[in-house]
């Protein structure tokens, strides 16, 4: 078995777990067939992130094509996903300083391929959100990492998928300078994180939507203008919002926020904290304002007062704002849609929770016409 181009030492290191697996033959699924990697390539991707526990049992499996497993490895999830024809992929995160060394890269990749094989998984989602400057060795090394990872996975695991997470825009967000076109060419597709779009606020320090409609679309237009095919882009939408404390809340619902700098910008969403959709849904009706719709940002928000008497403003995404973005996915022929993260909804038994959760999954489906 050729494990791509491995240095000999790495190969030796790999032998132990490989032998262990061969001797164990420990497929965790009820049928051996469920341990085979998924080979089918769907026309439309619904790429979801799962962060653990058992909420996956209530996901809408009629839609899911890939689960990026960012929680603890769950063989039960693996078998179930495979029974539904969905891939389960590893999380890939590595220090950029280390990957400048080609030998380190090769052994990192070999280790990931080996882990994926041992766990009967279908690929990897590379999630690196570190700073990279344009003329650094890391810039070149990152492209090489993606290329080598893809080559190695494709060679070693038939039908496997390698994807890479990028910010909502290619324009130097959070001081991340990547060779986007080369990275897109080097992997199966990019997952565009169309959220945290206030991570760097350069204008007035006020609370705003996590993923405003226009700002989100500008990001895709910029990726496509660079020459990246829409078929290489999966849109990531947020299933969480931001709760900001307002230093002042004006009549026009302008919520002034504390100045918390981030990577060179004077203000950022770090002034607030992230809240999952299920928590938002429990709070919105008892808030001071109830849900309101901001037309400029095409997003809902509400204001509430905390026990200490301070006003907060919460910005989030709901089926209405997500449907608008899903319509863009369809219209521009993007590869698919997904979310961070699938665990954010209320999967408990109540009929209201069930309805809200169904609507959120439903909003991912591009409408016909
Ligand atoms: C990006 O990578 C491609 C392919 O390796 C290369 O041709 C191109 O010059 C790179 N672009 C930049 C701006 O570094
Ligand atoms: C705070 O909000 C109030 C009420 O809208 C407004 O009258 C006042 O000018 C604001 N103060 C500051 C410092 O922006
Ligand atoms: C909140 O209000 C909306 C609209 O009036 C209603 O449909 C929903 O059931 C309410 N949610 C809760 C948790 O009471
Ligand atoms: C959003 O984009 C549309 C189309 O380009 C434009 O007409 C509209 O004014 C924009 N809205 C905002 C708030 O920027």
GROMACS .gro file of C-alpha atoms and ligand atoms in nm:
model
  425
    1UNK     CA    1   0.000   0.000   0.000
    2UNK     CA    2   0.155   0.328  -0.112
    3UNK     CA    3   0.087   0.610   0.126
    4UNK     CA    4   0.164   0.889  -0.118
    5UNK     CA    5   0.518   1.018  -0.095
    6UNK     CA    6   0.610   0.954   0.261
    7UNK     CA    7   0.951   0.996   0.412
    8UNK     CA    8   1.070   0.660   0.543
    9UNK     CA    9   1.052   0.750   0.907
   10UNK     CA   10   0.691   0.851   0.871
   11UNK     CA   11   0.616   0.528   0.697
   12UNK     CA   12   0.756   0.339   0.991
   13UNK     CA   13   0.548   0.541   1.232
   14UNK     CA   14   0.243   0.456   1.028
   15UNK     CA   15   0.294   0.083   1.033
   16UNK     CA   16   0.177   0.031   1.388
   17UNK     CA   17  -0.175   0.169   1.362
   18UNK     CA   18  -0.213   0.017   1.015
   19UNK     CA   19  -0.123  -0.328   1.142
   20UNK     CA   20  -0.350  -0.277   1.438
   21UNK     CA   21  -0.638  -0.201   1.207
   22UNK     CA   22  -0.571  -0.489   0.973
   23UNK     CA   23  -0.564  -0.733   1.259
   24UNK     CA   24  -0.868  -0.588   1.435
   25UNK     CA   25  -1.101  -0.570   1.133
   26UNK     CA   26  -1.323  -0.369   1.360
   27UNK     CA   27  -1.595  -0.216   1.142
   28UNK     CA   28  -1.828  -0.058   1.400
   29UNK     CA   29  -2.136  -0.077   1.176
   30UNK     CA   30  -2.398  -0.351   1.161
   31UNK     CA   31  -2.301  -0.424   0.800
   32UNK     CA   32  -1.950  -0.420   0.661
   33UNK     CA   33  -2.075  -0.228   0.356
   34UNK     CA   34  -2.143   0.074   0.580
   35UNK     CA   35  -1.772   0.100   0.651
   36UNK     CA   36  -1.695   0.162   0.286
   37UNK     CA   37  -1.626   0.521   0.191
   38UNK     CA   38  -1.901   0.701  -0.001
   39UNK     CA   39  -1.823   0.723  -0.371
   40UNK     CA   40  -2.128   0.897  -0.507
   41UNK     CA   41  -2.077   1.266  -0.591
   42UNK     CA   42  -2.400   1.460  -0.544
   43UNK     CA   43  -2.487   1.752  -0.775
   44UNK     CA   44  -2.580   1.964  -0.475
   45UNK     CA   45  -2.394   1.962  -0.144
   46UNK     CA   46  -2.555   2.015   0.194
   47UNK     CA   47  -2.242   2.039   0.404
   48UNK     CA   48  -2.302   2.047   0.777
   49UNK     CA   49  -2.078   2.088   1.079
   50UNK     CA   50  -2.150   1.872   1.381
   51UNK     CA   51  -1.981   1.951   1.711
   52UNK     CA   52  -2.074   1.642   1.909
   53UNK     CA   53  -2.334   1.467   2.122
   54UNK     CA   54  -2.635   1.296   1.974
   55UNK     CA   55  -2.841   1.576   1.820
   56UNK     CA   56  -2.750   1.430   1.479
   57UNK     CA   57  -3.024   1.174   1.532
   58UNK     CA   58  -3.276   1.450   1.462
   59UNK     CA   59  -3.107   1.612   1.161
   60UNK     CA   60  -3.276   1.626   0.823
   61UNK     CA   61  -3.088   1.341   0.659
   62UNK     CA   62  -3.291   1.373   0.341
   63UNK     CA   63  -3.069   1.674   0.265
   64UNK     CA   64  -2.727   1.608   0.419
   65UNK     CA   65  -2.444   1.508   0.186
   66UNK     CA   66  -2.141   1.572   0.412
   67UNK     CA   67  -2.092   1.592   0.788
   68UNK     CA   68  -1.776   1.765   0.903
   69UNK     CA   69  -1.728   1.594   1.239
   70UNK     CA   70  -1.574   1.858   1.468
   71UNK     CA   71  -1.677   1.679   1.787
   72UNK     CA   72  -1.546   1.356   1.932
   73UNK     CA   73  -1.538   1.064   1.685
   74UNK     CA   74  -1.877   0.892   1.695
   75UNK     CA   75  -1.886   0.556   1.511
   76UNK     CA   76  -2.265   0.549   1.544
   77UNK     CA   77  -2.285   0.875   1.350
   78UNK     CA   78  -2.046   0.736   1.089
   79UNK     CA   79  -2.258   0.425   1.029
   80UNK     CA   80  -2.579   0.624   1.021
   81UNK     CA   81  -2.444   0.885   0.778
   82UNK     CA   82  -2.314   0.611   0.548
   83UNK     CA   83  -2.652   0.440   0.556
   84UNK     CA   84  -2.792   0.770   0.422
   85UNK     CA   85  -2.521   0.806   0.158
   86UNK     CA   86  -2.362   1.101   0.341
   87UNK     CA   87  -1.987   1.149   0.387
   88UNK     CA   88  -1.827   1.206   0.725
   89UNK     CA   89  -1.504   1.404   0.717
   90UNK     CA   90  -1.231   1.486   0.966
   91UNK     CA   91  -1.138   1.827   1.095
   92UNK     CA   92  -0.797   1.942   0.974
   93UNK     CA   93  -0.623   2.210   1.176
   94UNK     CA   94  -0.250   2.262   1.190
   95UNK     CA   95  -0.005   2.532   1.290
   96UNK     CA   96   0.102   2.721   0.978
   97UNK     CA   97   0.454   2.767   1.111
   98UNK     CA   98   0.499   2.389   1.106
   99UNK     CA   99   0.374   2.325   0.753
  100UNK     CA  100   0.653   2.528   0.592
  101UNK     CA  101   0.858   2.210   0.636
  102UNK     CA  102   0.763   1.964   0.356
  103UNK     CA  103   0.853   1.666   0.576
  104UNK     CA  104   0.621   1.788   0.848
  105UNK     CA  105   0.346   1.836   0.590
  106UNK     CA  106   0.391   1.483   0.459
  107UNK     CA  107   0.371   1.327   0.803
  108UNK     CA  108   0.072   1.543   0.904
  109UNK     CA  109  -0.111   1.435   0.590
  110UNK     CA  110  -0.017   1.071   0.638
  111UNK     CA  111  -0.143   1.082   0.992
  112UNK     CA  112  -0.477   1.232   0.882
  113UNK     CA  113  -0.522   0.983   0.598
  114UNK     CA  114  -0.445   0.704   0.837
  115UNK     CA  115  -0.690   0.836   1.095
  116UNK     CA  116  -0.961   0.871   0.832
  117UNK     CA  117  -0.902   0.513   0.718
  118UNK     CA  118  -0.901   0.372   1.071
  119UNK     CA  119  -1.232   0.548   1.136
  120UNK     CA  120  -1.381   0.464   0.792
  121UNK     CA  121  -1.420   0.832   0.711
  122UNK     CA  122  -1.454   1.003   0.373
  123UNK     CA  123  -1.215   1.296   0.371
  124UNK     CA  124  -1.115   1.608   0.556
  125UNK     CA  125  -1.225   1.966   0.602
  126UNK     CA  126  -0.926   2.193   0.649
  127UNK     CA  127  -1.011   2.472   0.889
  128UNK     CA  128  -0.722   2.712   0.937
  129UNK     CA  129  -0.817   3.056   1.056
  130UNK     CA  130  -0.472   3.189   1.140
  131UNK     CA  131  -0.315   3.510   1.007
  132UNK     CA  132  -0.115   3.471   0.686
  133UNK     CA  133   0.068   3.756   0.518
  134UNK     CA  134   0.087   3.767   0.142
  135UNK     CA  135   0.463   3.738   0.098
  136UNK     CA  136   0.528   3.485   0.375
  137UNK     CA  137   0.652   3.126   0.339
  138UNK     CA  138   0.322   3.023   0.502
  139UNK     CA  139   0.135   3.162   0.199
  140UNK     CA  140   0.301   2.913  -0.038
  141UNK     CA  141   0.305   2.633   0.218
  142UNK     CA  142  -0.070   2.655   0.271
  143UNK     CA  143  -0.141   2.605  -0.098
  144UNK     CA  144   0.104   2.312  -0.100
  145UNK     CA  145  -0.065   2.162   0.206
  146UNK     CA  146  -0.408   2.170   0.041
  147UNK     CA  147  -0.273   2.027  -0.285
  148UNK     CA  148  -0.080   1.745  -0.118
  149UNK     CA  149  -0.367   1.664   0.119
  150UNK     CA  150  -0.609   1.635  -0.172
  151UNK     CA  151  -0.372   1.419  -0.375
  152UNK     CA  152  -0.304   1.188  -0.086
  153UNK     CA  153  -0.669   1.150   0.022
  154UNK     CA  154  -0.793   1.096  -0.334
  155UNK     CA  155  -0.526   0.834  -0.391
  156UNK     CA  156  -0.570   0.650  -0.063
  157UNK     CA  157  -0.947   0.671  -0.008
  158UNK     CA  158  -1.154   0.626  -0.320
  159UNK     CA  159  -1.425   0.891  -0.360
  160UNK     CA  160  -1.291   1.095  -0.070
  161UNK     CA  161  -1.348   1.467  -0.035
  162UNK     CA  162  -1.108   1.743   0.068
  163UNK     CA  163  -1.247   2.088   0.139
  164UNK     CA  164  -1.109   2.414   0.275
  165UNK     CA  165  -1.282   2.681   0.486
  166UNK     CA  166  -1.248   3.045   0.380
  167UNK     CA  167  -1.374   3.375   0.521
  168UNK     CA  168  -1.686   3.546   0.382
  169UNK     CA  169  -1.469   3.754   0.145
  170UNK     CA  170  -1.129   3.702  -0.019
  171UNK     CA  171  -1.026   4.059   0.060
  172UNK     CA  172  -0.783   4.005   0.346
  173UNK     CA  173  -1.044   3.939   0.615
  174UNK     CA  174  -0.882   3.895   0.958
  175UNK     CA  175  -0.538   3.933   0.797
  176UNK     CA  176  -0.574   3.604   0.611
  177UNK     CA  177  -0.397   3.631   0.278
  178UNK     CA  178  -0.433   3.307   0.079
  179UNK     CA  179  -0.384   3.211  -0.283
  180UNK     CA  180  -0.758   3.149  -0.317
  181UNK     CA  181  -0.762   3.045  -0.681
  182UNK     CA  182  -0.480   2.796  -0.630
  183UNK     CA  183  -0.642   2.657  -0.314
  184UNK     CA  184  -0.980   2.624  -0.489
  185UNK     CA  185  -0.809   2.438  -0.776
  186UNK     CA  186  -0.625   2.216  -0.532
  187UNK     CA  187  -0.927   2.083  -0.340
  188UNK     CA  188  -1.281   1.963  -0.410
  189UNK     CA  189  -1.448   2.287  -0.300
  190UNK     CA  190  -1.430   2.581  -0.060
  191UNK     CA  191  -1.671   2.619   0.230
  192UNK     CA  192  -1.731   2.994   0.251
  193UNK     CA  193  -1.795   3.100   0.610
  194UNK     CA  194  -2.056   3.367   0.539
  195UNK     CA  195  -2.080   3.473   0.902
  196UNK     CA  196  -1.876   3.662   1.160
  197UNK     CA  197  -1.890   3.937   0.899
  198UNK     CA  198  -1.848   4.200   1.172
  199UNK     CA  199  -1.516   4.053   1.287
  200UNK     CA  200  -1.357   4.377   1.172
  201UNK     CA  201  -1.570   4.691   1.196
  202UNK     CA  202  -1.395   4.984   1.029
  203UNK     CA  203  -1.681   5.236   1.045
  204UNK     CA  204  -1.913   5.323   1.333
  205UNK     CA  205  -1.895   5.088   1.631
  206UNK     CA  206  -2.254   4.972   1.629
  207UNK     CA  207  -2.416   4.631   1.648
  208UNK     CA  208  -2.496   4.482   1.307
  209UNK     CA  209  -2.603   4.157   1.145
  210UNK     CA  210  -2.378   3.851   1.162
  211UNK     CA  211  -2.426   3.798   0.788
  212UNK     CA  212  -2.594   4.096   0.617
  213UNK     CA  213  -2.743   4.002   0.280
  214UNK     CA  214  -2.552   4.249   0.061
  215UNK     CA  215  -2.222   4.201   0.236
  216UNK     CA  216  -2.258   3.823   0.201
  217UNK     CA  217  -2.328   3.849  -0.172
  218UNK     CA  218  -2.035   4.086  -0.226
  219UNK     CA  219  -1.806   3.815  -0.090
  220UNK     CA  220  -1.926   3.560  -0.349
  221UNK     CA  221  -1.905   3.815  -0.629
  222UNK     CA  222  -1.541   3.875  -0.532
  223UNK     CA  223  -1.453   3.504  -0.523
  224UNK     CA  224  -1.616   3.454  -0.863
  225UNK     CA  225  -1.446   3.764  -1.009
  226UNK     CA  226  -1.108   3.609  -0.917
  227UNK     CA  227  -1.191   3.325  -1.148
  228UNK     CA  228  -1.319   3.071  -0.896
  229UNK     CA  229  -1.607   2.870  -1.039
  230UNK     CA  230  -1.937   2.893  -0.845
  231UNK     CA  231  -1.924   2.511  -0.852
  232UNK     CA  232  -1.624   2.535  -0.616
  233UNK     CA  233  -1.817   2.738  -0.357
  234UNK     CA  234  -2.047   2.611  -0.084
  235UNK     CA  235  -2.226   2.883   0.110
  236UNK     CA  236  -2.203   2.857   0.488
  237UNK     CA  237  -2.486   3.025   0.679
  238UNK     CA  238  -2.495   3.086   1.054
  239UNK     CA  239  -2.733   2.903   1.284
  240UNK     CA  240  -2.625   3.137   1.563
  241UNK     CA  241  -2.634   3.508   1.629
  242UNK     CA  242  -2.456   3.774   1.832
  243UNK     CA  243  -2.572   3.929   2.158
  244UNK     CA  244  -2.428   4.279   2.213
  245UNK     CA  245  -2.449   4.497   2.522
  246UNK     CA  246  -2.553   4.845   2.407
  247UNK     CA  247  -2.358   5.132   2.560
  248UNK     CA  248  -2.643   5.337   2.425
  249UNK     CA  249  -2.956   5.231   2.242
  250UNK     CA  250  -3.101   5.513   2.036
  251UNK     CA  251  -3.460   5.554   1.921
  252UNK     CA  252  -3.374   5.425   1.574
  253UNK     CA  253  -3.245   5.102   1.736
  254UNK     CA  254  -2.882   5.200   1.690
  255UNK     CA  255  -2.687   5.002   1.951
  256UNK     CA  256  -2.345   5.148   2.026
  257UNK     CA  257  -2.099   4.876   2.128
  258UNK     CA  258  -1.772   4.869   2.322
  259UNK     CA  259  -1.455   4.914   2.118
  260UNK     CA  260  -1.291   4.570   2.104
  261UNK     CA  261  -1.017   4.572   1.837
  262UNK     CA  262  -0.945   4.268   1.620
  263UNK     CA  263  -0.650   4.217   1.382
  264UNK     CA  264  -0.608   4.586   1.309
  265UNK     CA  265  -0.973   4.696   1.313
  266UNK     CA  266  -1.089   4.928   1.595
  267UNK     CA  267  -1.408   4.734   1.666
  268UNK     CA  268  -1.535   4.382   1.619
  269UNK     CA  269  -1.806   4.132   1.697
  270UNK     CA  270  -1.585   4.024   1.987
  271UNK     CA  271  -1.773   4.297   2.178
  272UNK     CA  272  -2.067   4.058   2.171
  273UNK     CA  273  -2.103   3.688   2.231
  274UNK     CA  274  -2.237   3.413   2.012
  275UNK     CA  275  -2.578   3.262   2.086
  276UNK     CA  276  -2.728   2.951   1.923
  277UNK     CA  277  -3.061   2.983   1.741
  278UNK     CA  278  -3.239   2.771   2.003
  279UNK     CA  279  -3.148   3.019   2.279
  280UNK     CA  280  -3.253   3.313   2.062
  281UNK     CA  281  -3.593   3.152   1.997
  282UNK     CA  282  -3.651   3.116   2.372
  283UNK     CA  283  -3.573   3.483   2.429
  284UNK     CA  284  -3.718   3.674   2.136
  285UNK     CA  285  -4.086   3.682   2.240
  286UNK     CA  286  -4.015   3.809   2.588
  287UNK     CA  287  -3.775   4.077   2.463
  288UNK     CA  288  -3.852   4.449   2.480
  289UNK     CA  289  -3.887   4.483   2.104
  290UNK     CA  290  -3.988   4.139   1.978
  291UNK     CA  291  -3.836   4.034   1.650
  292UNK     CA  292  -3.773   4.324   1.412
  293UNK     CA  293  -3.653   4.316   1.054
  294UNK     CA  294  -3.374   4.541   0.926
  295UNK     CA  295  -3.437   4.607   0.558
  296UNK     CA  296  -3.086   4.726   0.472
  297UNK     CA  297  -2.923   4.414   0.613
  298UNK     CA  298  -3.217   4.180   0.546
  299UNK     CA  299  -3.180   4.034   0.890
  300UNK     CA  300  -3.383   4.004   1.212
  301UNK     CA  301  -3.283   4.143   1.550
  302UNK     CA  302  -3.436   4.231   1.886
  303UNK     CA  303  -3.355   4.434   2.195
  304UNK     CA  304  -3.382   4.308   2.551
  305UNK     CA  305  -3.302   4.434   2.899
  306UNK     CA  306  -3.088   4.222   3.130
  307UNK     CA  307  -3.143   4.191   3.509
  308UNK     CA  308  -2.879   4.462   3.563
  309UNK     CA  309  -3.094   4.700   3.354
  310UNK     CA  310  -2.862   4.712   3.053
  311UNK     CA  311  -3.000   4.696   2.701
  312UNK     CA  312  -2.878   4.427   2.463
  313UNK     CA  313  -2.928   4.391   2.090
  314UNK     CA  314  -2.928   4.043   1.936
  315UNK     CA  315  -2.872   3.991   1.564
  316UNK     CA  316  -2.938   3.654   1.410
  317UNK     CA  317  -3.046   3.457   1.106
  318UNK     CA  318  -3.386   3.293   1.071
  319UNK     CA  319  -3.567   3.104   0.794
  320UNK     CA  320  -3.652   3.435   0.626
  321UNK     CA  321  -3.296   3.567   0.605
  322UNK     CA  322  -3.153   3.224   0.520
  323UNK     CA  323  -3.405   3.164   0.239
  324UNK     CA  324  -3.291   3.485   0.071
  325UNK     CA  325  -2.933   3.360   0.071
  326UNK     CA  326  -3.037   3.009  -0.037
  327UNK     CA  327  -3.211   3.170  -0.336
  328UNK     CA  328  -2.876   3.320  -0.433
  329UNK     CA  329  -2.710   2.978  -0.409
  330UNK     CA  330  -2.961   2.847  -0.659
  331UNK     CA  331  -2.955   3.150  -0.887
  332UNK     CA  332  -2.578   3.163  -0.920
  333UNK     CA  333  -2.532   2.788  -0.934
  334UNK     CA  334  -2.312   2.750  -0.626
  335UNK     CA  335  -2.205   2.397  -0.531
  336UNK     CA  336  -2.427   2.391  -0.225
  337UNK     CA  337  -2.510   2.524   0.117
  338UNK     CA  338  -2.428   2.438   0.478
  339UNK     CA  339  -2.421   2.582   0.824
  340UNK     CA  340  -2.217   2.643   1.136
  341UNK     CA  341  -2.343   2.448   1.312
  342UNK     CA  342  -2.615   2.184   1.298
  343UNK     CA  343  -2.625   2.145   1.678
  344UNK     CA  344  -2.757   2.502   1.728
  345UNK     CA  345  -3.126   2.413   1.688
  346UNK     CA  346  -3.373   2.288   1.948
  347UNK     CA  347  -3.413   1.916   1.883
  348UNK     CA  348  -3.630   1.856   2.189
  349UNK     CA  349  -3.978   1.710   2.170
  350UNK     CA  350  -4.208   2.016   2.192
  351UNK     CA  351  -4.420   2.092   1.889
  352UNK     CA  352  -4.301   2.455   1.870
  353UNK     CA  353  -3.936   2.351   1.885
  354UNK     CA  354  -3.997   2.090   1.620
  355UNK     CA  355  -4.165   2.343   1.391
  356UNK     CA  356  -3.885   2.600   1.431
  357UNK     CA  357  -3.621   2.337   1.369
  358UNK     CA  358  -3.796   2.203   1.059
  359UNK     CA  359  -3.824   2.554   0.918
  360UNK     CA  360  -3.452   2.615   0.960
  361UNK     CA  361  -3.363   2.295   0.776
  362UNK     CA  362  -3.629   2.377   0.516
  363UNK     CA  363  -3.474   2.720   0.453
  364UNK     CA  364  -3.161   2.553   0.312
  365UNK     CA  365  -3.355   2.418   0.016
  366UNK     CA  366  -3.329   2.644  -0.283
  367UNK     CA  367  -3.681   2.726  -0.398
  368UNK     CA  368  -3.776   2.640  -0.751
  369UNK     CA  369  -3.810   2.926  -0.998
  370LIG     C1  370  -0.134   3.133  -0.699
  370LIG     O1  371  -0.099   3.003  -0.735
  370LIG     C2  372  -0.093   2.981  -0.874
  370LIG     C3  373  -0.075   2.833  -0.898
  370LIG     O2  374   0.028   2.782  -0.820
  370LIG     C4  375   0.018   3.067  -0.933
  370LIG     O3  376   0.025   3.048  -1.073
  370LIG     C5  377  -0.012   3.212  -0.902
  370LIG     O4  378   0.094   3.294  -0.946
  370LIG     C6  379  -0.034   3.233  -0.753
  370LIG     N1  380  -0.082   3.368  -0.731
  370LIG     C7  381  -0.029   3.449  -0.642
  370LIG     C8  382  -0.088   3.585  -0.635
  370LIG     O5  383   0.060   3.414  -0.569
  371LIG     C1  384  -2.812   5.781   2.347
  371LIG     O1  385  -2.945   5.757   2.306
  371LIG     C2  386  -3.034   5.860   2.338
  371LIG     C3  387  -3.175   5.810   2.308
  371LIG     O2  388  -3.195   5.783   2.171
  371LIG     C4  389  -2.996   5.984   2.260
  371LIG     O3  390  -3.083   6.091   2.290
  371LIG     C5  391  -2.853   6.023   2.296
  371LIG     O4  392  -2.809   6.128   2.217
  371LIG     C6  393  -2.758   5.905   2.281
  371LIG     N1  394  -2.629   5.936   2.338
  371LIG     C7  395  -2.514   5.917   2.272
  371LIG     C8  396  -2.390   5.949   2.348
  371LIG     O5  397  -2.508   5.874   2.159
  372LIG     C1  398  -4.334   3.382   1.952
  372LIG     O1  399  -4.422   3.458   1.876
  372LIG     C2  400  -4.448   3.406   1.748
  372LIG     C3  401  -4.525   3.509   1.667
  372LIG     O2  402  -4.628   3.563   1.742
  372LIG     C4  403  -4.520   3.274   1.763
  372LIG     O3  404  -4.547   3.219   1.636
  372LIG     C5  405  -4.433   3.181   1.843
  372LIG     O4  406  -4.501   3.062   1.866
  372LIG     C6  407  -4.390   3.243   1.974
  372LIG     N1  408  -4.285   3.160   2.033
  372LIG     C7  409  -4.288   3.123   2.161
  372LIG     C8  410  -4.170   3.044   2.208
  372LIG     O5  411  -4.377   3.151   2.234
  373LIG     C1  412  -2.781   4.614  -0.158
  373LIG     O1  413  -2.753   4.587  -0.294
  373LIG     C2  414  -2.852   4.632  -0.386
  373LIG     C3  415  -2.815   4.583  -0.524
  373LIG     O2  416  -2.683   4.611  -0.553
  373LIG     C4  417  -2.864   4.782  -0.376
  373LIG     O3  418  -2.965   4.829  -0.463
  373LIG     C5  419  -2.898   4.822  -0.233
  373LIG     O4  420  -2.897   4.961  -0.218
  373LIG     C6  421  -2.797   4.762  -0.136
  373LIG     N1  422  -2.843   4.786  -0.002
  373LIG     C7  423  -2.760   4.826   0.093
  373LIG     C8  424  -2.819   4.851   0.226
  373LIG     O5  425  -2.641   4.844   0.076
   0.00000   0.00000   0.00000
